[in-house]
Amino acid sequence: APAPKPAAPAAGVGGMAAIFGGISGFSTGGLKKVTDDMKTKNRKDEVPLEAPKPAAKPAEPATTKAKSTRDQKGPRGPPIMEIQRDTNWMIENQEGQSMLTLEDATMQQLVCIINCRNCTIHIKTKVKSISVDGCEKVNVICGDVLSAVEFVNCDRMQFQTTGKVNAVAIDKCNGVNLHLPKESLGAEITSAKSSEMNVTIPDPDSSDPLDTIEMPIPEQFVTLIKGKKLNTGVSSLYTH
């Protein structure tokens, strides 16, 4: 005779019913009570967790800061207009002066214009020399200058003389316009590491003294090797 089939489990026995039945019959008598000194927040031997600190911003290289300070133009302190050591007129840290006039300088004195911005400076007397350093958008008007006028590390400058100037030097500047009258046409103009330079002079072909012509000061040069020597001339861009 065939073997009898195993009896099917009774409905509700096993499965989730068995799990809940086991839980209901579980005794907690054998569990230990958690005392206060066993809690994590009260344990002294536990090292508290700290929130991660934000990454520090990389320090700016000292060379970059020094360069930006050196290249900065304009005021760096209180405005100054005074004579020092009886020989140097110092006009420094001036800004927004529509007409700053110097009338007391003599031809034995130097005029130093330093760290000025958006100014017009009029030197009414004959002076020994004029030096302009670290300025931006400054107009300099003068009469006779015995020695030289010098521009160093300046941007967008205008220079006009109503008298005679023998020499003009431009070094590390961007944008210098020179306005020279007939008396200063013999001036020697020297430039180095500079750009956007122009000189305006009276038009020699016109009888009207108010007629002028503007010419760019060369920035580009061509050098040829000639044996053991170098022959440098102005680029053809400025010869036409």
CSV table of C-alpha atoms in Angstrom, one decimal:
chain,number,residue,atom,x,y,z
A,1,ALA,CA,0.0,0.0,0.0
A,2,PRO,CA,1.3,3.5,-0.8
A,3,ALA,CA,3.0,5.4,2.1
A,4,PRO,CA,0.7,8.0,3.7
A,5,LYS,CA,1.3,11.6,2.8
A,6,PRO,CA,2.7,13.9,5.6
A,7,ALA,CA,0.0,16.0,7.1
A,8,ALA,CA,-0.2,19.6,6.0
A,9,PRO,CA,0.7,22.2,8.7
A,10,ALA,CA,-2.3,23.6,10.5
A,11,ALA,CA,-3.4,27.0,9.4
A,12,GLY,CA,-1.8,29.8,11.4
A,13,VAL,CA,1.1,27.6,12.6
A,14,GLY,CA,4.7,28.6,11.7
A,15,GLY,CA,5.6,31.7,9.6
A,16,MET,CA,4.9,35.1,11.2
A,17,ALA,CA,2.6,33.6,13.8
A,18,ALA,CA,5.5,31.5,15.1
A,19,ILE,CA,7.8,34.6,15.3
A,20,PHE,CA,5.3,36.7,17.2
A,21,GLY,CA,4.6,33.7,19.5
A,22,GLY,CA,8.3,33.5,20.3
A,23,ILE,CA,8.5,37.2,21.1
A,24,SER,CA,5.5,37.1,23.4
A,25,GLY,CA,7.0,34.2,25.4
A,26,PHE,CA,10.5,35.8,25.7
A,27,SER,CA,11.5,36.6,29.3
A,28,THR,CA,13.7,39.6,30.1
A,29,GLY,CA,14.5,38.5,33.6
A,30,GLY,CA,18.1,37.4,32.6
A,31,LEU,CA,19.1,40.8,31.0
A,32,LYS,CA,21.4,43.2,32.9
A,33,LYS,CA,20.2,46.7,33.6
A,34,VAL,CA,22.2,49.5,31.9
A,35,THR,CA,23.4,51.9,34.6
A,36,ASP,CA,24.3,55.6,34.1
A,37,ASP,CA,28.1,55.0,34.0
A,38,MET,CA,27.7,52.5,31.2
A,39,LYS,CA,26.0,55.0,28.9
A,40,THR,CA,28.2,56.3,26.1
A,41,LYS,CA,27.6,60.0,26.8
A,42,ASN,CA,28.8,59.5,30.5
A,43,ARG,CA,31.9,57.4,29.8
A,44,LYS,CA,35.2,59.3,30.3
A,45,ASP,CA,37.3,56.8,28.4
A,46,GLU,CA,35.5,57.5,25.2
A,47,VAL,CA,37.0,60.1,22.9
A,48,PRO,CA,34.3,62.4,21.7
A,49,LEU,CA,33.8,62.7,18.0
A,50,GLU,CA,34.5,66.1,16.4
A,51,ALA,CA,32.9,67.5,13.3
A,52,PRO,CA,35.4,67.6,10.5
A,53,LYS,CA,37.1,71.0,10.1
A,54,PRO,CA,36.8,72.8,6.8
A,55,ALA,CA,39.9,72.7,4.7
A,56,ALA,CA,42.1,75.7,5.2
A,57,LYS,CA,42.3,78.1,2.2
A,58,PRO,CA,45.8,77.9,0.7
A,59,ALA,CA,47.9,80.9,1.6
A,60,GLU,CA,48.5,83.3,-1.2
A,61,PRO,CA,52.2,83.2,-2.2
A,62,ALA,CA,54.2,86.1,-0.8
A,63,THR,CA,55.6,86.9,-4.2
A,64,THR,CA,52.1,87.4,-5.6
A,65,LYS,CA,51.2,89.9,-2.8
A,66,ALA,CA,54.5,91.7,-3.2
A,67,LYS,CA,53.9,92.0,-6.9
A,68,SER,CA,50.4,93.3,-6.7
A,69,THR,CA,51.4,95.9,-4.1
A,70,ARG,CA,54.3,97.0,-6.3
A,71,ASP,CA,52.2,97.3,-9.4
A,72,GLN,CA,49.4,99.2,-7.6
A,73,LYS,CA,49.1,102.8,-8.7
A,74,GLY,CA,47.5,105.7,-6.9
A,75,PRO,CA,47.4,106.9,-3.3
A,76,ARG,CA,48.9,104.8,-0.5
A,77,GLY,CA,48.7,107.3,2.3
A,78,PRO,CA,47.7,110.8,3.3
A,79,PRO,CA,48.1,113.5,0.6
A,80,ILE,CA,51.3,115.5,0.8
A,81,MET,CA,52.4,118.7,-1.0
A,82,GLU,CA,55.5,120.1,0.7
A,83,ILE,CA,59.2,120.9,0.2
A,84,GLN,CA,61.7,118.5,1.7
A,85,ARG,CA,65.4,119.2,2.4
A,86,ASP,CA,65.0,122.5,0.5
A,87,THR,CA,65.5,120.7,-2.8
A,88,ASN,CA,62.6,118.3,-3.4
A,89,TRP,CA,59.0,119.4,-3.9
A,90,MET,CA,56.9,116.3,-3.0
A,91,ILE,CA,53.4,116.0,-4.4
A,92,GLU,CA,52.2,112.6,-3.2
A,93,ASN,CA,49.0,110.6,-2.7
A,94,GLN,CA,46.8,113.2,-4.4
A,95,GLU,CA,43.5,112.1,-5.9
A,96,GLY,CA,40.6,113.9,-7.7
A,97,GLN,CA,42.4,117.2,-7.8
A,98,SER,CA,41.1,119.1,-10.8
A,99,MET,CA,43.9,121.7,-10.7
A,100,LEU,CA,46.7,121.5,-8.2
A,101,THR,CA,49.1,124.4,-8.8
A,102,LEU,CA,52.7,124.7,-7.7
A,103,GLU,CA,54.0,128.2,-7.9
A,104,ASP,CA,56.9,128.3,-5.5
A,105,ALA,CA,59.4,125.9,-7.0
A,106,THR,CA,62.7,127.2,-8.3
A,107,MET,CA,65.1,126.1,-11.0
A,108,GLN,CA,67.4,124.5,-8.4
A,109,GLN,CA,64.6,122.2,-7.2
A,110,LEU,CA,63.2,118.9,-8.3
A,111,VAL,CA,59.5,118.1,-8.4
A,112,CYS,CA,58.5,114.6,-7.5
A,113,ILE,CA,54.9,113.5,-8.2
A,114,ILE,CA,54.2,110.1,-6.6
A,115,ASN,CA,51.2,107.8,-6.3
A,116,CYS,CA,48.6,110.2,-7.6
A,117,ARG,CA,45.4,109.5,-9.5
A,118,ASN,CA,42.9,111.5,-11.5
A,119,CYS,CA,44.6,114.8,-11.0
A,120,THR,CA,45.9,117.8,-13.0
A,121,ILE,CA,49.1,119.3,-11.7
A,122,HIS,CA,50.3,122.6,-13.0
A,123,ILE,CA,53.9,123.6,-12.4
A,124,LYS,CA,54.1,127.3,-13.2
A,125,THR,CA,57.8,128.0,-12.7
A,126,LYS,CA,61.1,126.8,-14.3
A,127,VAL,CA,62.4,123.8,-12.4
A,128,LYS,CA,65.4,121.5,-12.5
A,129,SER,CA,63.6,118.3,-13.3
A,130,ILE,CA,60.2,116.5,-12.9
A,131,SER,CA,59.8,112.9,-11.8
A,132,VAL,CA,56.5,111.1,-12.0
A,133,ASP,CA,56.2,107.6,-10.4
A,134,GLY,CA,53.3,105.2,-9.7
A,135,CYS,CA,50.6,107.5,-11.0
A,136,GLU,CA,47.4,106.9,-13.0
A,137,LYS,CA,45.4,109.3,-15.1
A,138,VAL,CA,47.4,112.4,-14.2
A,139,ASN,CA,47.9,115.5,-16.4
A,140,VAL,CA,51.2,117.3,-15.8
A,141,ILE,CA,51.5,120.8,-17.2
A,142,CYS,CA,54.8,122.7,-16.9
A,143,GLY,CA,57.0,125.5,-18.3
A,144,ASP,CA,60.7,125.1,-18.8
A,145,VAL,CA,62.6,122.1,-17.4
A,146,LEU,CA,66.4,122.3,-17.3
A,147,SER,CA,67.2,118.6,-17.0
A,148,ALA,CA,64.6,115.9,-17.8
A,149,VAL,CA,61.1,114.8,-17.3
A,150,GLU,CA,60.8,111.2,-16.2
A,151,PHE,CA,57.7,108.8,-16.0
A,152,VAL,CA,58.1,105.5,-14.2
A,153,ASN,CA,55.4,102.8,-13.7
A,154,CYS,CA,52.5,105.1,-14.7
A,155,ASP,CA,49.3,104.5,-16.7
A,156,ARG,CA,47.3,106.8,-19.0
A,157,MET,CA,49.3,110.0,-18.5
A,158,GLN,CA,49.2,113.3,-20.2
A,159,PHE,CA,52.2,115.7,-20.3
A,160,GLN,CA,52.2,119.2,-21.7
A,161,THR,CA,54.9,121.8,-21.6
A,162,THR,CA,54.6,125.4,-22.7
A,163,GLY,CA,58.3,126.0,-22.7
A,164,LYS,CA,61.5,124.1,-23.3
A,165,VAL,CA,62.2,120.5,-22.2
A,166,ASN,CA,65.5,118.8,-23.1
A,167,ALA,CA,64.7,115.2,-22.4
A,168,VAL,CA,61.8,112.9,-21.6
A,169,ALA,CA,62.3,109.3,-20.2
A,170,ILE,CA,59.5,106.8,-20.1
A,171,ASP,CA,60.0,103.5,-18.2
A,172,LYS,CA,57.4,100.7,-17.6
A,173,CYS,CA,54.4,102.8,-18.5
A,174,ASN,CA,51.2,102.1,-20.4
A,175,GLY,CA,49.7,105.1,-22.2
A,176,VAL,CA,51.8,108.3,-22.2
A,177,ASN,CA,50.9,111.3,-24.4
A,178,LEU,CA,53.5,114.0,-24.8
A,179,HIS,CA,52.4,117.5,-26.1
A,180,LEU,CA,55.5,119.5,-27.1
A,181,PRO,CA,55.6,123.0,-28.5
A,182,LYS,CA,58.1,124.3,-31.0
A,183,GLU,CA,60.6,125.2,-28.3
A,184,SER,CA,60.8,121.5,-27.3
A,185,LEU,CA,61.1,119.8,-30.7
A,186,GLY,CA,64.8,119.1,-29.9
A,187,ALA,CA,64.0,117.0,-26.9
A,188,GLU,CA,65.4,113.5,-26.6
A,189,ILE,CA,62.7,110.9,-25.9
A,190,THR,CA,63.9,107.6,-24.3
A,191,SER,CA,61.5,104.7,-23.7
A,192,ALA,CA,61.8,101.2,-22.2
A,193,LYS,CA,59.3,98.5,-21.4
A,194,SER,CA,56.4,100.8,-22.3
A,195,SER,CA,53.4,100.8,-24.6
A,196,GLU,CA,50.8,103.2,-26.2
A,197,MET,CA,53.0,106.2,-26.3
A,198,ASN,CA,52.4,109.2,-28.6
A,199,VAL,CA,53.9,112.6,-29.1
A,200,THR,CA,51.9,115.6,-30.4
A,201,ILE,CA,53.8,118.5,-32.0
A,202,PRO,CA,52.9,121.6,-34.1
A,203,ASP,CA,52.2,120.8,-37.8
A,204,PRO,CA,55.3,122.0,-39.6
A,205,ASP,CA,53.3,122.3,-42.9
A,206,SER,CA,50.7,124.7,-41.4
A,207,SER,CA,50.9,128.4,-40.6
A,208,ASP,CA,48.4,128.0,-37.8
A,209,PRO,CA,50.2,127.3,-34.5
A,210,LEU,CA,47.1,125.5,-33.3
A,211,ASP,CA,47.4,122.8,-36.0
A,212,THR,CA,49.1,119.7,-34.6
A,213,ILE,CA,50.1,116.2,-35.6
A,214,GLU,CA,50.3,113.1,-33.5
A,215,MET,CA,52.9,110.4,-34.0
A,216,PRO,CA,53.3,107.1,-32.2
A,217,ILE,CA,56.5,106.4,-30.4
A,218,PRO,CA,57.8,103.0,-31.7
A,219,GLU,CA,57.3,99.9,-29.5
A,220,GLN,CA,58.5,97.3,-32.0
A,221,PHE,CA,62.0,96.9,-33.4
A,222,VAL,CA,63.8,94.6,-35.8
A,223,THR,CA,67.3,93.3,-35.1
A,224,LEU,CA,69.6,91.9,-37.8
A,225,ILE,CA,72.9,90.1,-37.3
A,226,LYS,CA,75.7,91.8,-39.2
A,227,GLY,CA,78.8,89.7,-38.6
A,228,LYS,CA,79.8,90.2,-35.0
A,229,LYS,CA,77.3,93.0,-34.4
A,230,LEU,CA,73.6,93.5,-34.1
A,231,ASN,CA,71.8,96.1,-36.2
A,232,THR,CA,68.5,97.2,-34.7
A,233,GLY,CA,66.0,99.5,-36.3
A,234,VAL,CA,62.4,100.6,-36.0
A,235,SER,CA,59.8,98.1,-37.4
A,236,SER,CA,58.4,99.0,-40.8
A,237,LEU,CA,55.0,99.5,-39.0
A,238,TYR,CA,56.2,103.0,-38.1
A,239,THR,CA,57.9,104.0,-41.3
A,240,HIS,CA,54.8,104.4,-43.5
